[in-house]
Amino acid sequence: MNPQCARCGKIVYPIEKVNCLDKFWHKACFHCEVCKMTLNMKNYKGYDKKPYCNSHYPKQSFTSVADTPENLRLKQQTELQSQVTYKKDFEMNKGRGFSVVADTPEMQRIKKTQDQISNIKYHEEFEKSKRSTGAADGQRRDSQDGAPYGGAQDFQQPSEGYRAVQQSPAPAAQQQQHHHPPQSYGNTEPPPSSAPRAAPPSGKRYRAVYDYVAADEDEVSFQDGDLIVDVQQIDEGWMFGTVERSGERGMLPANYVEAM
């Protein structure tokens, strides 16, 4: 029994039968649904079991998903699962090394804040060391100013043992020397002072290996070969000391000097 045509509904005989898209067609009835162009088995395109030409073949497009309560619930559940997976991976990889942090605006802001905090701490340490050094220099100057010719407040009373020795009778030879004062020949130098001399500067000594020009008012300049005395370490990159050649005191980079 001959089947019917899917287009016109008439009987299709074997000589003019086209079997395509699970249907039977007359050769003349097998044409595009839009432009009615006659098609064959080589140039047709099927969509929803209907023939189309290449130009009028329906284009598939994606549809947007509405923000319904169910879709919002699924979205939130997916985000929670993603957080659980992230934390699990983080715990597994913790301690295996550092990863490269992306240079995002948020990371740039955090880096800038850390730099400001580091700069504030640096200046606080510098002011503390400057005050402590100034107090030590003031005590050293006071001890030097009141050494041999200081005021009445710097005079110390002799001890009891010293007065007893001074009051004891001196030998005859010494008494004769007291009766005959020594003669002076020209200009004589004053007797050496018995006061203790100022102690040399404490701290470590370093030698400059490069020339350095101060970039800030709290820094010092020096040349290759200069001696840096009374050096105090502030951090890994900076020191505080005095250039022996110029007498200037301030901050200096640690990688420009070497210990002696």
PDB file of C-alpha atoms in Angstrom:
ATOM      1  CA  MET A   1       0.000   0.000   0.000  1.00  0.00           C
ATOM      2  CA  ASN A   2       1.395   3.372  -0.998  1.00  0.00           C
ATOM      3  CA  PRO A   3       1.729   6.020   1.742  1.00  0.00           C
ATOM      4  CA  GLN A   4       0.339   9.553   1.710  1.00  0.00           C
ATOM      5  CA  CYS A   5       2.369  12.732   1.132  1.00  0.00           C
ATOM      6  CA  ALA A   6       3.181  14.730   4.280  1.00  0.00           C
ATOM      7  CA  ARG A   7       2.521  17.985   2.404  1.00  0.00           C
ATOM      8  CA  CYS A   8      -0.550  17.501   0.216  1.00  0.00           C
ATOM      9  CA  GLY A   9      -1.966  14.300   1.698  1.00  0.00           C
ATOM     10  CA  LYS A  10      -2.235  12.495  -1.625  1.00  0.00           C
ATOM     11  CA  ILE A  11      -0.855   9.030  -2.374  1.00  0.00           C
ATOM     12  CA  VAL A  12       2.877   8.912  -3.125  1.00  0.00           C
ATOM     13  CA  TYR A  13       3.913   6.408  -5.741  1.00  0.00           C
ATOM     14  CA  PRO A  14       7.363   4.817  -5.646  1.00  0.00           C
ATOM     15  CA  ILE A  15       8.611   6.654  -8.737  1.00  0.00           C
ATOM     16  CA  GLU A  16       8.094  10.071  -7.153  1.00  0.00           C
ATOM     17  CA  LYS A  17       8.537   9.151  -3.459  1.00  0.00           C
ATOM     18  CA  VAL A  18      11.025  10.967  -1.164  1.00  0.00           C
ATOM     19  CA  ASN A  19      11.562   9.379   2.237  1.00  0.00           C
ATOM     20  CA  CYS A  20      12.991  11.985   4.633  1.00  0.00           C
ATOM     21  CA  LEU A  21      12.433  13.307   8.191  1.00  0.00           C
ATOM     22  CA  ASP A  22      10.464  10.137   9.017  1.00  0.00           C
ATOM     23  CA  LYS A  23       7.879  11.092   6.388  1.00  0.00           C
ATOM     24  CA  PHE A  24       7.088  10.535   2.734  1.00  0.00           C
ATOM     25  CA  TRP A  25       6.949  13.417   0.249  1.00  0.00           C
ATOM     26  CA  HIS A  26       6.304  14.055  -3.419  1.00  0.00           C
ATOM     27  CA  LYS A  27       9.430  15.441  -5.090  1.00  0.00           C
ATOM     28  CA  ALA A  28       7.542  18.659  -5.829  1.00  0.00           C
ATOM     29  CA  CYS A  29       6.123  18.843  -2.303  1.00  0.00           C
ATOM     30  CA  PHE A  30       9.574  18.523  -0.664  1.00  0.00           C
ATOM     31  CA  HIS A  31      10.373  22.267  -0.538  1.00  0.00           C
ATOM     32  CA  CYS A  32      11.335  24.950   2.035  1.00  0.00           C
ATOM     33  CA  GLU A  33       8.659  25.933   4.503  1.00  0.00           C
ATOM     34  CA  VAL A  34       9.422  29.633   4.002  1.00  0.00           C
ATOM     35  CA  CYS A  35      10.528  30.340   0.427  1.00  0.00           C
ATOM     36  CA  LYS A  36       8.973  27.208  -1.216  1.00  0.00           C
ATOM     37  CA  MET A  37      12.284  26.379  -2.935  1.00  0.00           C
ATOM     38  CA  THR A  38      12.406  22.738  -4.080  1.00  0.00           C
ATOM     39  CA  LEU A  39      14.943  20.772  -2.019  1.00  0.00           C
ATOM     40  CA  ASN A  40      16.705  17.464  -2.346  1.00  0.00           C
ATOM     41  CA  MET A  41      18.579  15.126  -0.033  1.00  0.00           C
ATOM     42  CA  LYS A  42      21.798  17.170  -0.342  1.00  0.00           C
ATOM     43  CA  ASN A  43      20.721  20.738   0.385  1.00  0.00           C
ATOM     44  CA  TYR A  44      17.895  20.457   2.897  1.00  0.00           C
ATOM     45  CA  LYS A  45      18.056  21.145   6.646  1.00  0.00           C
ATOM     46  CA  GLY A  46      15.504  19.660   8.950  1.00  0.00           C
ATOM     47  CA  TYR A  47      14.036  21.403  11.982  1.00  0.00           C
ATOM     48  CA  ASP A  48      11.093  20.040  13.953  1.00  0.00           C
ATOM     49  CA  LYS A  49      10.680  17.419  11.169  1.00  0.00           C
ATOM     50  CA  LYS A  50      10.151  20.108   8.532  1.00  0.00           C
ATOM     51  CA  PRO A  51      12.480  20.901   5.598  1.00  0.00           C
ATOM     52  CA  TYR A  52      14.202  24.299   5.313  1.00  0.00           C
ATOM     53  CA  CYS A  53      16.784  25.803   3.009  1.00  0.00           C
ATOM     54  CA  ASN A  54      20.117  27.064   4.315  1.00  0.00           C
ATOM     55  CA  SER A  55      18.979  30.714   4.335  1.00  0.00           C
ATOM     56  CA  HIS A  56      15.722  30.197   6.251  1.00  0.00           C
ATOM     57  CA  TYR A  57      16.874  27.580   8.690  1.00  0.00           C
ATOM     58  CA  PRO A  58      15.664  28.695  12.181  1.00  0.00           C
ATOM     59  CA  LYS A  59      18.418  30.156  14.350  1.00  0.00           C
ATOM     60  CA  GLN A  60      18.495  28.887  17.907  1.00  0.00           C
ATOM     61  CA  SER A  61      18.833  31.622  20.563  1.00  0.00           C
ATOM     62  CA  PHE A  62      19.349  31.414  24.299  1.00  0.00           C
ATOM     63  CA  THR A  63      16.644  32.626  26.638  1.00  0.00           C
ATOM     64  CA  SER A  64      17.277  34.569  29.831  1.00  0.00           C
ATOM     65  CA  VAL A  65      16.394  32.980  33.164  1.00  0.00           C
ATOM     66  CA  ALA A  66      13.955  34.940  35.294  1.00  0.00           C
ATOM     67  CA  ASP A  67      14.882  35.770  38.900  1.00  0.00           C
ATOM     68  CA  THR A  68      12.159  33.671  40.434  1.00  0.00           C
ATOM     69  CA  PRO A  69      12.345  32.631  44.113  1.00  0.00           C
ATOM     70  CA  GLU A  70      13.269  29.115  43.065  1.00  0.00           C
ATOM     71  CA  ASN A  71      16.083  30.303  40.815  1.00  0.00           C
ATOM     72  CA  LEU A  72      17.366  32.638  43.540  1.00  0.00           C
ATOM     73  CA  ARG A  73      17.360  29.748  46.024  1.00  0.00           C
ATOM     74  CA  LEU A  74      19.311  27.579  43.599  1.00  0.00           C
ATOM     75  CA  LYS A  75      21.795  30.401  43.007  1.00  0.00           C
ATOM     76  CA  GLN A  76      22.372  30.878  46.748  1.00  0.00           C
ATOM     77  CA  GLN A  77      22.794  27.145  47.273  1.00  0.00           C
ATOM     78  CA  THR A  78      25.359  27.003  44.462  1.00  0.00           C
ATOM     79  CA  GLU A  79      27.350  29.855  46.039  1.00  0.00           C
ATOM     80  CA  LEU A  80      27.336  28.081  49.425  1.00  0.00           C
ATOM     81  CA  GLN A  81      28.615  24.890  47.831  1.00  0.00           C
ATOM     82  CA  SER A  82      31.329  26.886  46.082  1.00  0.00           C
ATOM     83  CA  GLN A  83      32.433  28.398  49.419  1.00  0.00           C
ATOM     84  CA  VAL A  84      32.551  24.945  51.026  1.00  0.00           C
ATOM     85  CA  THR A  85      34.696  23.648  48.161  1.00  0.00           C
ATOM     86  CA  TYR A  86      36.999  26.670  48.385  1.00  0.00           C
ATOM     87  CA  LYS A  87      37.533  26.261  52.141  1.00  0.00           C
ATOM     88  CA  LYS A  88      38.194  22.568  51.712  1.00  0.00           C
ATOM     89  CA  ASP A  89      40.820  23.239  49.041  1.00  0.00           C
ATOM     90  CA  PHE A  90      42.344  25.970  51.192  1.00  0.00           C
ATOM     91  CA  GLU A  91      42.720  23.654  54.191  1.00  0.00           C
ATOM     92  CA  MET A  92      44.285  20.967  52.014  1.00  0.00           C
ATOM     93  CA  ASN A  93      46.790  23.333  50.380  1.00  0.00           C
ATOM     94  CA  LYS A  94      47.593  25.373  53.505  1.00  0.00           C
ATOM     95  CA  GLY A  95      51.318  25.472  54.205  1.00  0.00           C
ATOM     96  CA  ARG A  96      52.384  24.197  50.777  1.00  0.00           C
ATOM     97  CA  GLY A  97      53.694  27.538  49.569  1.00  0.00           C
ATOM     98  CA  PHE A  98      52.624  31.027  48.646  1.00  0.00           C
ATOM     99  CA  SER A  99      50.542  31.870  45.608  1.00  0.00           C
ATOM    100  CA  VAL A 100      50.897  34.950  43.452  1.00  0.00           C
ATOM    101  CA  VAL A 101      48.437  37.638  44.547  1.00  0.00           C
ATOM    102  CA  ALA A 102      46.698  39.513  41.748  1.00  0.00           C
ATOM    103  CA  ASP A 103      47.386  43.243  41.589  1.00  0.00           C
ATOM    104  CA  THR A 104      43.779  44.293  42.132  1.00  0.00           C
ATOM    105  CA  PRO A 105      42.672  47.764  43.343  1.00  0.00           C
ATOM    106  CA  GLU A 106      41.896  46.275  46.761  1.00  0.00           C
ATOM    107  CA  MET A 107      45.386  44.768  47.060  1.00  0.00           C
ATOM    108  CA  GLN A 108      46.923  48.101  45.989  1.00  0.00           C
ATOM    109  CA  ARG A 109      44.958  49.882  48.751  1.00  0.00           C
ATOM    110  CA  ILE A 110      46.104  47.352  51.371  1.00  0.00           C
ATOM    111  CA  LYS A 111      49.707  47.670  50.201  1.00  0.00           C
ATOM    112  CA  LYS A 112      49.544  51.480  50.429  1.00  0.00           C
ATOM    113  CA  THR A 113      48.139  51.281  53.976  1.00  0.00           C
ATOM    114  CA  GLN A 114      50.922  48.902  55.037  1.00  0.00           C
ATOM    115  CA  ASP A 115      53.551  51.240  53.574  1.00  0.00           C
ATOM    116  CA  GLN A 116      52.110  54.165  55.558  1.00  0.00           C
ATOM    117  CA  ILE A 117      52.122  52.139  58.783  1.00  0.00           C
ATOM    118  CA  SER A 118      55.728  51.070  58.149  1.00  0.00           C
ATOM    119  CA  ASN A 119      56.754  54.695  57.510  1.00  0.00           C
ATOM    120  CA  ILE A 120      55.121  55.840  60.766  1.00  0.00           C
ATOM    121  CA  LYS A 121      56.914  53.121  62.756  1.00  0.00           C
ATOM    122  CA  TYR A 122      60.201  54.032  61.091  1.00  0.00           C
ATOM    123  CA  HIS A 123      59.900  57.704  62.126  1.00  0.00           C
ATOM    124  CA  GLU A 124      58.865  56.739  65.662  1.00  0.00           C
ATOM    125  CA  GLU A 125      61.976  54.564  66.049  1.00  0.00           C
ATOM    126  CA  PHE A 126      64.089  57.361  64.594  1.00  0.00           C
ATOM    127  CA  GLU A 127      62.720  59.953  67.044  1.00  0.00           C
ATOM    128  CA  LYS A 128      63.310  57.601  69.994  1.00  0.00           C
ATOM    129  CA  SER A 129      66.903  56.914  68.977  1.00  0.00           C
ATOM    130  CA  LYS A 130      67.455  60.630  68.327  1.00  0.00           C
ATOM    131  CA  ARG A 131      66.196  61.582  71.792  1.00  0.00           C
ATOM    132  CA  SER A 132      68.282  58.898  73.506  1.00  0.00           C
ATOM    133  CA  THR A 133      71.394  59.939  71.551  1.00  0.00           C
ATOM    134  CA  GLY A 134      70.791  63.616  72.366  1.00  0.00           C
ATOM    135  CA  ALA A 135      70.516  62.824  76.084  1.00  0.00           C
ATOM    136  CA  ALA A 136      73.762  60.806  75.980  1.00  0.00           C
ATOM    137  CA  ASP A 137      75.552  63.648  74.162  1.00  0.00           C
ATOM    138  CA  GLY A 138      74.279  66.157  76.739  1.00  0.00           C
ATOM    139  CA  GLN A 139      75.604  64.031  79.628  1.00  0.00           C
ATOM    140  CA  ARG A 140      78.950  63.683  77.846  1.00  0.00           C
ATOM    141  CA  ARG A 141      79.214  67.457  77.321  1.00  0.00           C
ATOM    142  CA  ASP A 142      78.317  68.126  80.962  1.00  0.00           C
ATOM    143  CA  SER A 143      81.036  65.737  82.121  1.00  0.00           C
ATOM    144  CA  GLN A 144      83.583  67.361  79.783  1.00  0.00           C
ATOM    145  CA  ASP A 145      82.626  70.956  80.721  1.00  0.00           C
ATOM    146  CA  GLY A 146      82.989  70.354  84.458  1.00  0.00           C
ATOM    147  CA  ALA A 147      86.264  68.367  84.332  1.00  0.00           C
ATOM    148  CA  PRO A 148      89.232  70.615  85.397  1.00  0.00           C
ATOM    149  CA  TYR A 149      87.842  74.143  85.646  1.00  0.00           C
ATOM    150  CA  GLY A 150      84.208  73.596  86.520  1.00  0.00           C
ATOM    151  CA  GLY A 151      82.084  75.700  88.873  1.00  0.00           C
ATOM    152  CA  ALA A 152      81.600  75.317  92.554  1.00  0.00           C
ATOM    153  CA  GLN A 153      78.947  72.675  92.056  1.00  0.00           C
ATOM    154  CA  ASP A 154      81.468  70.397  90.250  1.00  0.00           C
ATOM    155  CA  PHE A 155      84.004  70.580  93.106  1.00  0.00           C
ATOM    156  CA  GLN A 156      84.158  67.419  95.210  1.00  0.00           C
ATOM    157  CA  GLN A 157      85.196  67.451  98.836  1.00  0.00           C
ATOM    158  CA  PRO A 158      88.346  65.401  99.550  1.00  0.00           C
ATOM    159  CA  SER A 159      87.895  62.205 101.442  1.00  0.00           C
ATOM    160  CA  GLU A 160      88.843  61.693 105.068  1.00  0.00           C
ATOM    161  CA  GLY A 161      91.840  59.563 104.113  1.00  0.00           C
ATOM    162  CA  TYR A 162      93.132  62.249 101.774  1.00  0.00           C
ATOM    163  CA  ARG A 163      92.878  64.949 104.498  1.00  0.00           C
ATOM    164  CA  ALA A 164      94.705  62.704 106.968  1.00  0.00           C
ATOM    165  CA  VAL A 165      97.572  62.254 104.531  1.00  0.00           C
ATOM    166  CA  GLN A 166      97.755  65.995 103.854  1.00  0.00           C
ATOM    167  CA  GLN A 167      97.826  66.823 107.603  1.00  0.00           C
ATOM    168  CA  SER A 168     100.604  64.316 108.413  1.00  0.00           C
ATOM    169  CA  PRO A 169     104.146  65.838 108.753  1.00  0.00           C
ATOM    170  CA  ALA A 170     106.137  65.680 105.561  1.00  0.00           C
ATOM    171  CA  PRO A 171     109.755  64.435 105.465  1.00  0.00           C
ATOM    172  CA  ALA A 172     112.629  66.920 105.810  1.00  0.00           C
ATOM    173  CA  ALA A 173     113.545  66.779 102.140  1.00  0.00           C
ATOM    174  CA  GLN A 174     109.972  67.671 101.190  1.00  0.00           C
ATOM    175  CA  GLN A 175     109.937  70.551 103.742  1.00  0.00           C
ATOM    176  CA  GLN A 176     113.075  71.990 102.178  1.00  0.00           C
ATOM    177  CA  GLN A 177     111.456  71.857  98.793  1.00  0.00           C
ATOM    178  CA  HIS A 178     108.513  73.829 100.178  1.00  0.00           C
ATOM    179  CA  HIS A 179     110.907  76.563 101.418  1.00  0.00           C
ATOM    180  CA  HIS A 180     112.452  76.897  97.947  1.00  0.00           C
ATOM    181  CA  PRO A 181     109.764  77.218  95.284  1.00  0.00           C
ATOM    182  CA  PRO A 182     110.781  75.971  91.853  1.00  0.00           C
ATOM    183  CA  GLN A 183     112.118  78.534  89.411  1.00  0.00           C
ATOM    184  CA  SER A 184     110.276  79.140  86.148  1.00  0.00           C
ATOM    185  CA  TYR A 185     112.155  79.373  82.856  1.00  0.00           C
ATOM    186  CA  GLY A 186     110.075  81.066  80.218  1.00  0.00           C
ATOM    187  CA  ASN A 187     106.560  79.927  79.474  1.00  0.00           C
ATOM    188  CA  THR A 188     105.722  76.710  81.211  1.00  0.00           C
ATOM    189  CA  GLU A 189     102.812  74.468  80.413  1.00  0.00           C
ATOM    190  CA  PRO A 190     100.059  74.085  83.028  1.00  0.00           C
ATOM    191  CA  PRO A 191     100.158  70.899  85.051  1.00  0.00           C
ATOM    192  CA  PRO A 192      98.197  68.060  83.458  1.00  0.00           C
ATOM    193  CA  SER A 193      94.664  67.767  84.692  1.00  0.00           C
ATOM    194  CA  SER A 194      93.891  64.863  86.961  1.00  0.00           C
ATOM    195  CA  ALA A 195      90.236  64.756  85.839  1.00  0.00           C
ATOM    196  CA  PRO A 196      89.268  61.698  83.809  1.00  0.00           C
ATOM    197  CA  ARG A 197      89.170  62.237  80.076  1.00  0.00           C
ATOM    198  CA  ALA A 198      85.951  61.679  78.104  1.00  0.00           C
ATOM    199  CA  ALA A 199      85.446  58.097  77.060  1.00  0.00           C
ATOM    200  CA  PRO A 200      85.652  57.343  73.358  1.00  0.00           C
ATOM    201  CA  PRO A 201      82.305  57.047  71.575  1.00  0.00           C
ATOM    202  CA  SER A 202      80.573  53.778  72.300  1.00  0.00           C
ATOM    203  CA  GLY A 203      78.823  51.620  69.767  1.00  0.00           C
ATOM    204  CA  LYS A 204      80.014  49.757  66.711  1.00  0.00           C
ATOM    205  CA  ARG A 205      82.382  51.159  64.077  1.00  0.00           C
ATOM    206  CA  TYR A 206      81.763  50.808  60.382  1.00  0.00           C
ATOM    207  CA  ARG A 207      83.598  51.814  57.217  1.00  0.00           C
ATOM    208  CA  ALA A 208      81.807  53.229  54.171  1.00  0.00           C
ATOM    209  CA  VAL A 209      82.232  51.173  50.993  1.00  0.00           C
ATOM    210  CA  TYR A 210      80.251  53.500  48.682  1.00  0.00           C
ATOM    211  CA  ASP A 211      79.518  57.218  48.387  1.00  0.00           C
ATOM    212  CA  TYR A 212      76.106  58.273  49.660  1.00  0.00           C
ATOM    213  CA  VAL A 213      74.257  61.602  49.367  1.00  0.00           C
ATOM    214  CA  ALA A 214      71.554  62.300  51.955  1.00  0.00           C
ATOM    215  CA  ALA A 215      68.046  62.201  50.478  1.00  0.00           C
ATOM    216  CA  ASP A 216      66.290  63.583  53.591  1.00  0.00           C
ATOM    217  CA  GLU A 217      67.121  66.069  56.319  1.00  0.00           C
ATOM    218  CA  ASP A 218      67.442  63.321  58.933  1.00  0.00           C
ATOM    219  CA  GLU A 219      70.121  61.461  56.921  1.00  0.00           C
ATOM    220  CA  VAL A 220      73.893  62.053  56.579  1.00  0.00           C
ATOM    221  CA  SER A 221      76.178  62.068  53.556  1.00  0.00           C
ATOM    222  CA  PHE A 222      79.545  60.296  53.442  1.00  0.00           C
ATOM    223  CA  GLN A 223      82.237  59.146  51.035  1.00  0.00           C
ATOM    224  CA  ASP A 224      83.933  55.841  50.331  1.00  0.00           C
ATOM    225  CA  GLY A 225      86.388  55.062  53.137  1.00  0.00           C
ATOM    226  CA  ASP A 226      84.796  57.300  55.824  1.00  0.00           C
ATOM    227  CA  LEU A 227      84.572  55.922  59.354  1.00  0.00           C
ATOM    228  CA  ILE A 228      81.097  55.721  60.903  1.00  0.00           C
ATOM    229  CA  VAL A 229      81.258  55.588  64.713  1.00  0.00           C
ATOM    230  CA  ASP A 230      78.730  55.177  67.526  1.00  0.00           C
ATOM    231  CA  VAL A 231      76.455  53.179  65.204  1.00  0.00           C
ATOM    232  CA  GLN A 232      73.061  51.965  66.399  1.00  0.00           C
ATOM    233  CA  GLN A 233      71.040  49.423  64.414  1.00  0.00           C
ATOM    234  CA  ILE A 234      67.433  50.534  63.754  1.00  0.00           C
ATOM    235  CA  ASP A 235      66.213  47.821  61.380  1.00  0.00           C
ATOM    236  CA  GLU A 236      67.614  45.562  58.653  1.00  0.00           C
ATOM    237  CA  GLY A 237      67.979  48.433  56.174  1.00  0.00           C
ATOM    238  CA  TRP A 238      68.943  51.522  58.239  1.00  0.00           C
ATOM    239  CA  MET A 239      71.401  52.560  60.954  1.00  0.00           C
ATOM    240  CA  PHE A 240      72.009  55.664  63.064  1.00  0.00           C
ATOM    241  CA  GLY A 241      75.584  56.892  63.491  1.00  0.00           C
ATOM    242  CA  THR A 242      78.159  59.713  63.258  1.00  0.00           C
ATOM    243  CA  VAL A 243      80.502  60.357  60.327  1.00  0.00           C
ATOM    244  CA  GLU A 244      83.925  60.824  61.939  1.00  0.00           C
ATOM    245  CA  ARG A 245      85.243  63.046  59.123  1.00  0.00           C
ATOM    246  CA  SER A 246      82.412  65.606  59.125  1.00  0.00           C
ATOM    247  CA  GLY A 247      80.949  65.113  62.598  1.00  0.00           C
ATOM    248  CA  GLU A 248      77.434  64.846  61.184  1.00  0.00           C
ATOM    249  CA  ARG A 249      75.044  62.412  62.830  1.00  0.00           C
ATOM    250  CA  GLY A 250      71.891  60.866  61.376  1.00  0.00           C
ATOM    251  CA  MET A 251      70.414  57.983  59.419  1.00  0.00           C
ATOM    252  CA  LEU A 252      72.436  55.964  56.897  1.00  0.00           C
ATOM    253  CA  PRO A 253      71.712  52.855  54.752  1.00  0.00           C
ATOM    254  CA  ALA A 254      73.109  49.619  56.120  1.00  0.00           C
ATOM    255  CA  ASN A 255      74.138  48.208  52.728  1.00  0.00           C
ATOM    256  CA  TYR A 256      76.534  51.131  52.101  1.00  0.00           C
ATOM    257  CA  VAL A 257      78.867  50.292  55.040  1.00  0.00           C
ATOM    258  CA  GLU A 258      80.712  47.283  56.428  1.00  0.00           C
ATOM    259  CA  ALA A 259      81.627  46.411  60.005  1.00  0.00           C
ATOM    260  CA  MET A 260      85.227  46.886  61.133  1.00  0.00           C
TER     261      MET A 260
END
